[in-house]
mmCIF file of C-alpha atoms in Angstrom:
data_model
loop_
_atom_site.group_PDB
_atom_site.id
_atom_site.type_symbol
_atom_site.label_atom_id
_atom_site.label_comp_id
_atom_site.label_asym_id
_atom_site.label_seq_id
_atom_site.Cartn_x
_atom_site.Cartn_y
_atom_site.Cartn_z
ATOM 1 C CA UNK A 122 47.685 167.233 69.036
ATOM 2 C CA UNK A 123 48.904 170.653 69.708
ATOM 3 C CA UNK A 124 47.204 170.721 72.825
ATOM 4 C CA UNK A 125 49.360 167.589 74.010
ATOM 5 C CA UNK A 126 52.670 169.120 72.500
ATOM 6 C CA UNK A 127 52.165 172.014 74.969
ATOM 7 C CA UNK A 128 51.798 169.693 78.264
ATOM 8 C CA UNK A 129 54.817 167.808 76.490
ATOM 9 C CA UNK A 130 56.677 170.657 76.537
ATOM 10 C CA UNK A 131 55.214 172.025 80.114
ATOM 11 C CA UNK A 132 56.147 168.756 81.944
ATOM 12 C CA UNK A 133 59.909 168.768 80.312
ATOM 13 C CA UNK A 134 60.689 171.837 81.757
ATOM 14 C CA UNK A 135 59.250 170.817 85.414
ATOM 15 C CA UNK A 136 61.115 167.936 84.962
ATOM 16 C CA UNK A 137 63.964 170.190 83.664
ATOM 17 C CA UNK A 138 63.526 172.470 86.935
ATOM 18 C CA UNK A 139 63.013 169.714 89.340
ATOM 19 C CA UNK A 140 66.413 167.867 88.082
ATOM 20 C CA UNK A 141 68.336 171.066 88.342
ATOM 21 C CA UNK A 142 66.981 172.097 91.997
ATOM 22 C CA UNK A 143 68.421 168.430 92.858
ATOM 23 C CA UNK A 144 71.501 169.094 91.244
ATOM 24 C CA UNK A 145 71.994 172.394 93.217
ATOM 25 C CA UNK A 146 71.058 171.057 96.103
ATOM 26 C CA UNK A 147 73.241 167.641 95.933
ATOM 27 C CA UNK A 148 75.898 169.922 95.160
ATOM 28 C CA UNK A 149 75.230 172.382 98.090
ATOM 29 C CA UNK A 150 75.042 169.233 100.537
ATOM 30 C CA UNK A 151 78.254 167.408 99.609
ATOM 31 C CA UNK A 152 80.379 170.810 99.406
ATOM 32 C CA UNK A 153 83.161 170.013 101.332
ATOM 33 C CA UNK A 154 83.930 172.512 104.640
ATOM 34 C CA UNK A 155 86.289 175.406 103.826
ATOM 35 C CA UNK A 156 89.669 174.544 104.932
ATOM 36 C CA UNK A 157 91.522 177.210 104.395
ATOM 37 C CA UNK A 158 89.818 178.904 107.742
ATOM 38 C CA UNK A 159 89.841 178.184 111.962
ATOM 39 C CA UNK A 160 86.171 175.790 111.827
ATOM 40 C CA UNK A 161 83.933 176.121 114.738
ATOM 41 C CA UNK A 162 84.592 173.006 116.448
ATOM 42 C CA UNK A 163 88.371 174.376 116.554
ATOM 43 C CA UNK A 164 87.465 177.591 117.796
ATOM 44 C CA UNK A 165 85.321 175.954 120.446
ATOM 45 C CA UNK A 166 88.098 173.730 121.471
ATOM 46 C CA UNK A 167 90.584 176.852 122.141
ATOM 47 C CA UNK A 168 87.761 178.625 123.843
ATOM 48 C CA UNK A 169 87.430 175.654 126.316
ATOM 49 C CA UNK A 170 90.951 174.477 126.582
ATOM 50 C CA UNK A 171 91.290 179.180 127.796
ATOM 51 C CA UNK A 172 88.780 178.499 130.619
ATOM 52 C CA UNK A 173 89.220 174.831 131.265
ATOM 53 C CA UNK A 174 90.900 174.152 135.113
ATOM 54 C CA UNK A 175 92.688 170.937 133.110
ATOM 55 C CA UNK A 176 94.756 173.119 131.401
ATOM 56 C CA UNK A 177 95.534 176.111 133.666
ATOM 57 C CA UNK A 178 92.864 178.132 132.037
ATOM 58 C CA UNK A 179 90.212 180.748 133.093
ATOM 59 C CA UNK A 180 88.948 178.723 135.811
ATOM 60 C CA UNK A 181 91.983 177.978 137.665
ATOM 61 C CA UNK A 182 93.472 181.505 137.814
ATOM 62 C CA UNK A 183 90.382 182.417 139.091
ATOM 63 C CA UNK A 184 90.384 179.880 141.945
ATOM 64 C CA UNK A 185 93.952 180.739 142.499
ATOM 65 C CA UNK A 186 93.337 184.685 142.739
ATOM 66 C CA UNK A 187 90.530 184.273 145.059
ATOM 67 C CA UNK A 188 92.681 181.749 147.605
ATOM 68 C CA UNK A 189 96.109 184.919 147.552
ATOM 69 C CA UNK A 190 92.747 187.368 147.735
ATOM 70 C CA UNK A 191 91.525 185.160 150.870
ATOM 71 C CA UNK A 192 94.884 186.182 152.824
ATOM 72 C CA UNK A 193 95.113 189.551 151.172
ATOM 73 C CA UNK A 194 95.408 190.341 155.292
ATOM 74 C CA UNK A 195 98.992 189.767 154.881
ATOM 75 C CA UNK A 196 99.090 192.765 152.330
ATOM 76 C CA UNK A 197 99.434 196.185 153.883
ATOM 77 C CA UNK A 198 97.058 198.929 152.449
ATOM 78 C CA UNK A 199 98.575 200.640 149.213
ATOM 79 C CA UNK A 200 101.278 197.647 149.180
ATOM 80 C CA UNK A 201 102.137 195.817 145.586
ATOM 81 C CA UNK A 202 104.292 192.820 145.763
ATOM 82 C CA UNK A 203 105.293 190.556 142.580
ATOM 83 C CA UNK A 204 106.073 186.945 142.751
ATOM 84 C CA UNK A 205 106.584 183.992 140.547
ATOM 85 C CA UNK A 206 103.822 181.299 140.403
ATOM 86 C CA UNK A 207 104.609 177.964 138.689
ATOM 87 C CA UNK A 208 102.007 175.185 137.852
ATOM 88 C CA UNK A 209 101.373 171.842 136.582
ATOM 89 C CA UNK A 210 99.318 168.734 135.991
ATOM 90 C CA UNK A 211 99.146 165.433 138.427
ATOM 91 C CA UNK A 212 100.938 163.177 137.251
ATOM 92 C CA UNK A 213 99.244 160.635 134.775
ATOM 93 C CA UNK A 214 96.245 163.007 133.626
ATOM 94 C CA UNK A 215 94.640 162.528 130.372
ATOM 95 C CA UNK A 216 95.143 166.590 129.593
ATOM 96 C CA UNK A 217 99.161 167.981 130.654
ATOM 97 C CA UNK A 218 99.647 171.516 131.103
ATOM 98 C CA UNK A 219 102.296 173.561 132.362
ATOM 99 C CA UNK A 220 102.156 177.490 133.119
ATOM 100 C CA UNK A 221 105.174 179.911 134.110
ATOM 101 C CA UNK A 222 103.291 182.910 135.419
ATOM 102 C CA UNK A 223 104.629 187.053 136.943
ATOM 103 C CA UNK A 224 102.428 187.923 139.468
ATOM 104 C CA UNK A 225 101.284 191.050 140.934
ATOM 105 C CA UNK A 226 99.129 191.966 143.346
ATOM 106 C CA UNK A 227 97.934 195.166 145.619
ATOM 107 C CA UNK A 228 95.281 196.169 147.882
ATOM 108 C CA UNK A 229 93.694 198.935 148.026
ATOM 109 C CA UNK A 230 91.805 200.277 150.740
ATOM 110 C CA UNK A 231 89.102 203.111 152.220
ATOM 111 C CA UNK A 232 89.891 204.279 155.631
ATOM 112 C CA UNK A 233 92.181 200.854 156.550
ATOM 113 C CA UNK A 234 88.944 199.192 155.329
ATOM 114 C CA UNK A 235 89.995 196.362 151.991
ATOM 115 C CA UNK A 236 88.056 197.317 149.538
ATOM 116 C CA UNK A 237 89.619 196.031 146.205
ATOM 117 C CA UNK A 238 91.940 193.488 145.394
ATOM 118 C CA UNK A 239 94.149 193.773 141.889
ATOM 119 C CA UNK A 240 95.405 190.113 140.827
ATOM 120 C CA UNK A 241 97.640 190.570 137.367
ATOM 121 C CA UNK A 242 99.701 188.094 135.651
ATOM 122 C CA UNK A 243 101.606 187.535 132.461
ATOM 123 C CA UNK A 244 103.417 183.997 131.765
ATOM 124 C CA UNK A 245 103.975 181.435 129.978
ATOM 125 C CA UNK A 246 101.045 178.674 129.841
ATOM 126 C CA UNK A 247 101.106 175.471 127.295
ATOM 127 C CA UNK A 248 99.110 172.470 127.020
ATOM 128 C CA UNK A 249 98.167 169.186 125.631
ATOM 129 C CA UNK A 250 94.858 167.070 125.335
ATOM 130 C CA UNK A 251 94.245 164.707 123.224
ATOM 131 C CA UNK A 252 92.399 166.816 120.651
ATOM 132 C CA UNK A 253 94.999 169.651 120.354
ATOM 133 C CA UNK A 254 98.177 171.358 121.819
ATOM 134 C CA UNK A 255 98.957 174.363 122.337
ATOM 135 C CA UNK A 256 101.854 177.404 123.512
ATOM 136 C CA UNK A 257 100.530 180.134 124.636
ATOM 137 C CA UNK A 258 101.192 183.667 126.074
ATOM 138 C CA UNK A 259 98.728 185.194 128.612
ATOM 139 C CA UNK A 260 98.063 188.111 129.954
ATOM 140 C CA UNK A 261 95.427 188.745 133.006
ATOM 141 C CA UNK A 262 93.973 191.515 135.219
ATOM 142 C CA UNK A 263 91.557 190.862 137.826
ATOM 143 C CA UNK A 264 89.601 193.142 140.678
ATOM 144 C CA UNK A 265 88.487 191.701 143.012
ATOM 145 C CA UNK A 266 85.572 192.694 145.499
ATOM 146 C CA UNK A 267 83.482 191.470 148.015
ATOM 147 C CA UNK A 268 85.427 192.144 151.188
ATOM 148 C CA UNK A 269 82.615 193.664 153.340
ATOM 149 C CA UNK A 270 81.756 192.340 156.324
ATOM 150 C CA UNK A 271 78.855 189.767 155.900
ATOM 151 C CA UNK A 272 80.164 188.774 152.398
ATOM 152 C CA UNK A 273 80.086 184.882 151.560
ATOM 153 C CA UNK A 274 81.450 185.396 147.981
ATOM 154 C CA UNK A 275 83.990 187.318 145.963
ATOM 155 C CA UNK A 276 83.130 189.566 143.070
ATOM 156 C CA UNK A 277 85.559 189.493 140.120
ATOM 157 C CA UNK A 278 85.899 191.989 137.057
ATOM 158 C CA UNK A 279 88.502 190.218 134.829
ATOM 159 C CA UNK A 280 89.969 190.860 131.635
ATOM 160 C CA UNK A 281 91.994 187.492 130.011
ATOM 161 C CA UNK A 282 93.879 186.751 126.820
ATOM 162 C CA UNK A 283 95.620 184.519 125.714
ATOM 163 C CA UNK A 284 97.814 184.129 121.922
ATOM 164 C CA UNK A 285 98.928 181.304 120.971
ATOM 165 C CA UNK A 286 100.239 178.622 118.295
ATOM 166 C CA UNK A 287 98.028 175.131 118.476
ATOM 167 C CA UNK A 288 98.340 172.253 116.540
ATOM 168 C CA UNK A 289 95.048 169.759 115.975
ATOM 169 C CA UNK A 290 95.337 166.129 116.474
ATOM 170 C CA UNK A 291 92.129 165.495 114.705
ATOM 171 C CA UNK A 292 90.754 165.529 111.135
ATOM 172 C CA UNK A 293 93.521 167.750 108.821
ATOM 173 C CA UNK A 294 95.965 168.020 111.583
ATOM 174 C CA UNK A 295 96.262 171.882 111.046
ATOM 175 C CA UNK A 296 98.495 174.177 112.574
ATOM 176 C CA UNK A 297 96.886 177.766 113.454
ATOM 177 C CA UNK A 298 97.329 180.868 115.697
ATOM 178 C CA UNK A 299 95.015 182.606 117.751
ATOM 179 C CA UNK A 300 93.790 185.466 120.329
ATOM 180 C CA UNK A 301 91.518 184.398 122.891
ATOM 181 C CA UNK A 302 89.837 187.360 124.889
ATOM 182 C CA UNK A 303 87.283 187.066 127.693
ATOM 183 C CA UNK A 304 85.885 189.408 129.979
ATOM 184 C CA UNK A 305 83.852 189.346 132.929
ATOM 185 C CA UNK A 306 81.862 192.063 135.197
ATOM 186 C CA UNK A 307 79.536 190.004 137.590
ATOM 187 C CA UNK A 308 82.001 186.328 138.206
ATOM 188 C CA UNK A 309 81.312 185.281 141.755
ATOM 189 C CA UNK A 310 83.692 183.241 143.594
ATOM 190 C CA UNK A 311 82.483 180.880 147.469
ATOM 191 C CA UNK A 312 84.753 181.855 149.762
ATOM 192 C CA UNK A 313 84.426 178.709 151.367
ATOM 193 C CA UNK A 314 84.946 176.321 148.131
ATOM 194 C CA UNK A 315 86.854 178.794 146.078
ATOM 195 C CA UNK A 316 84.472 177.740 143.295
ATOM 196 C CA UNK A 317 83.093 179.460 140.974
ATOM 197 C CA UNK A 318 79.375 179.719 140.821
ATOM 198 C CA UNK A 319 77.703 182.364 139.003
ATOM 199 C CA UNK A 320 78.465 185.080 136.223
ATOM 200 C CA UNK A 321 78.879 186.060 132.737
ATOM 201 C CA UNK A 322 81.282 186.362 130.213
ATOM 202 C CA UNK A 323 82.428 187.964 126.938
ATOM 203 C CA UNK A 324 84.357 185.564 124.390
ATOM 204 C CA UNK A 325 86.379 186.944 121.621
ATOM 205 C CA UNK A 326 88.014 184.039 119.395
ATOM 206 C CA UNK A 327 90.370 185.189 115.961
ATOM 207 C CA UNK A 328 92.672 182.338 114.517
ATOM 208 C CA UNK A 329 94.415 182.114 111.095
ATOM 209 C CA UNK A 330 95.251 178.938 109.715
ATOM 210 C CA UNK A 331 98.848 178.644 108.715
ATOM 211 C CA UNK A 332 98.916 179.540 104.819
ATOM 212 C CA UNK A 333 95.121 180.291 105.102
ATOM 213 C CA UNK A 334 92.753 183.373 106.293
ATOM 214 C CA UNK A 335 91.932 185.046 109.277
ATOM 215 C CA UNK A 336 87.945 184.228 111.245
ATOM 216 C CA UNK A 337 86.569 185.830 114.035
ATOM 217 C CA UNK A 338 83.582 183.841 116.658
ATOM 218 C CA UNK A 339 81.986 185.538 119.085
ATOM 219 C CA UNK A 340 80.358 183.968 122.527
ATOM 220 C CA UNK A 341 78.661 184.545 125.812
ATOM 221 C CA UNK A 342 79.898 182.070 128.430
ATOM 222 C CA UNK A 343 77.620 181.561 131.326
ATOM 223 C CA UNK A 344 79.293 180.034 134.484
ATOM 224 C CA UNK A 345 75.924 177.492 135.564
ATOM 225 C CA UNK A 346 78.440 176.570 139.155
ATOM 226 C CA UNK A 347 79.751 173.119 140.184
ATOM 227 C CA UNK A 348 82.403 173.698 138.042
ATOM 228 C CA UNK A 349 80.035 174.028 134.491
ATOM 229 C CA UNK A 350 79.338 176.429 131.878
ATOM 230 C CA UNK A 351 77.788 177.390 129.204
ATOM 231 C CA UNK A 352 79.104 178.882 125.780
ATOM 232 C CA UNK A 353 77.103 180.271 123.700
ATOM 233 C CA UNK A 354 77.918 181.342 120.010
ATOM 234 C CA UNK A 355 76.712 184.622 117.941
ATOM 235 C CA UNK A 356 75.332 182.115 115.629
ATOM 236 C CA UNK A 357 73.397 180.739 118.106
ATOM 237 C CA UNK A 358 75.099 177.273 118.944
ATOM 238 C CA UNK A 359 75.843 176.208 122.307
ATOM 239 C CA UNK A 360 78.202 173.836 123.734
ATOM 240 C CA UNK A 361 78.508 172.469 127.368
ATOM 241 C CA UNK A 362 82.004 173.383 129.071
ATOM 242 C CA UNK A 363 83.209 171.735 132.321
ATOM 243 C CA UNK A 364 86.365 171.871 134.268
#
């Protein structure tokens, strides 16, 4: 009798265990996201929308700094000129975008020989797709190399940011504001296609929800050519970019 009080007793508290383990973990699964921070998928949409050619990101600065560093001949040695470059969709895209942009350039030379070619620009740039908006300031340096005789690419050392205010179209409809920095060391750029096809980049992502807290994602973006990437997150996910 006391023997079978004991394994009474022993199986109601592994019962007692079991039904609070599925408890906790019912309760871990069904815990809603935190809302009061930037998620991932919204980080990962700024990220792409920064590099994306759609929306006058990454990608198409760098196509349009390689084409003014394809006639860089018209640039004396030592010379720095500033212009002002406007762009825009096609009309009747899915994704609109708009940019506003001060250029400058120079050249700078070894012995009447090019040797580097500085692309900066500041402007306005804003867009829309259907996921999320967005008005944002950017900021841009680029070097460019590759001039030497032989050469069938361009190198490009580039520093890009851009801070903005975006608005989500999806899920809570939040409104947040972030700072978007990537920088590159090894982007190559075919002189012939003005494509990109190779390189790496760092991705620094902050945002703050309006009324919420501040989060911080880290990345690696590989350019894979043909106009694809890579992005790969400090956690470890990875999402396919194109443009």
């Amino acid at each position: 009798m006391k023997s079978a009080l004991v394994m009474s007793v022993k199986q109601a508290g592994l019962y007692l265990a079991a039904t609070l383990l599925m408890i906790t973990s019912c309760k871990k699964d069904s815990d809603p996201p935190d809302t009061t921070i930037v998620s991932e998928e919204e980080a990962v949409e700024v990220i792409t929308a920064g590099i994306s050619a759609e929306t006058g990101g990454l990608a198409e600065q760098t196509t349009s700094a390689a084409r003014v560093a394809g006639v860089s001949a018209r640039i004396l040695c030592g010379q720095t000129i500033d212009t002002t470059y406007s762009g825009q969709n096609i009309p009747g895209a899915t994704v609109t975008y708009n940019y506003n942009v001060h250029i400058n350039r120079s050249l700078l030379c070894n012995a009447g020989i090019p040797q580097t070619f500085n692309f900066a620009l500041d402007g306005r740039m804003i867009y829309a797709t259907p996921r999320m908006s967005s008005d944002d300031q950017t900021i841009a340096s680029f070097a460019i190399g590759g001039f030497q005789p032989g050469s069938s690419v361009y190198t490009f050392v580039q520093e890009y940011e851009r801070n903005g205010i975006q608005q989500s179209k999806v899920r809570q409809h939040r409104s947040f504001s972030s700072k978007l920095v990537i920088r590159s060391t090894d982007v190559k750029v075919d002189k012939t296609t003005m494509k990109i096809i190779s390189g790496t980049a760092s991705v620094q992502f902050s945002g703050t929800i309006t009324g919420g807290r501040s989060v911080d994602y880290s990345a690696t973006l590989t350019f894979l050519g043909d106009r694809k990437g890579l992005l790969t997150l400090g956690n470890g996910n990875t999402y396919a970019i194109q443009w």
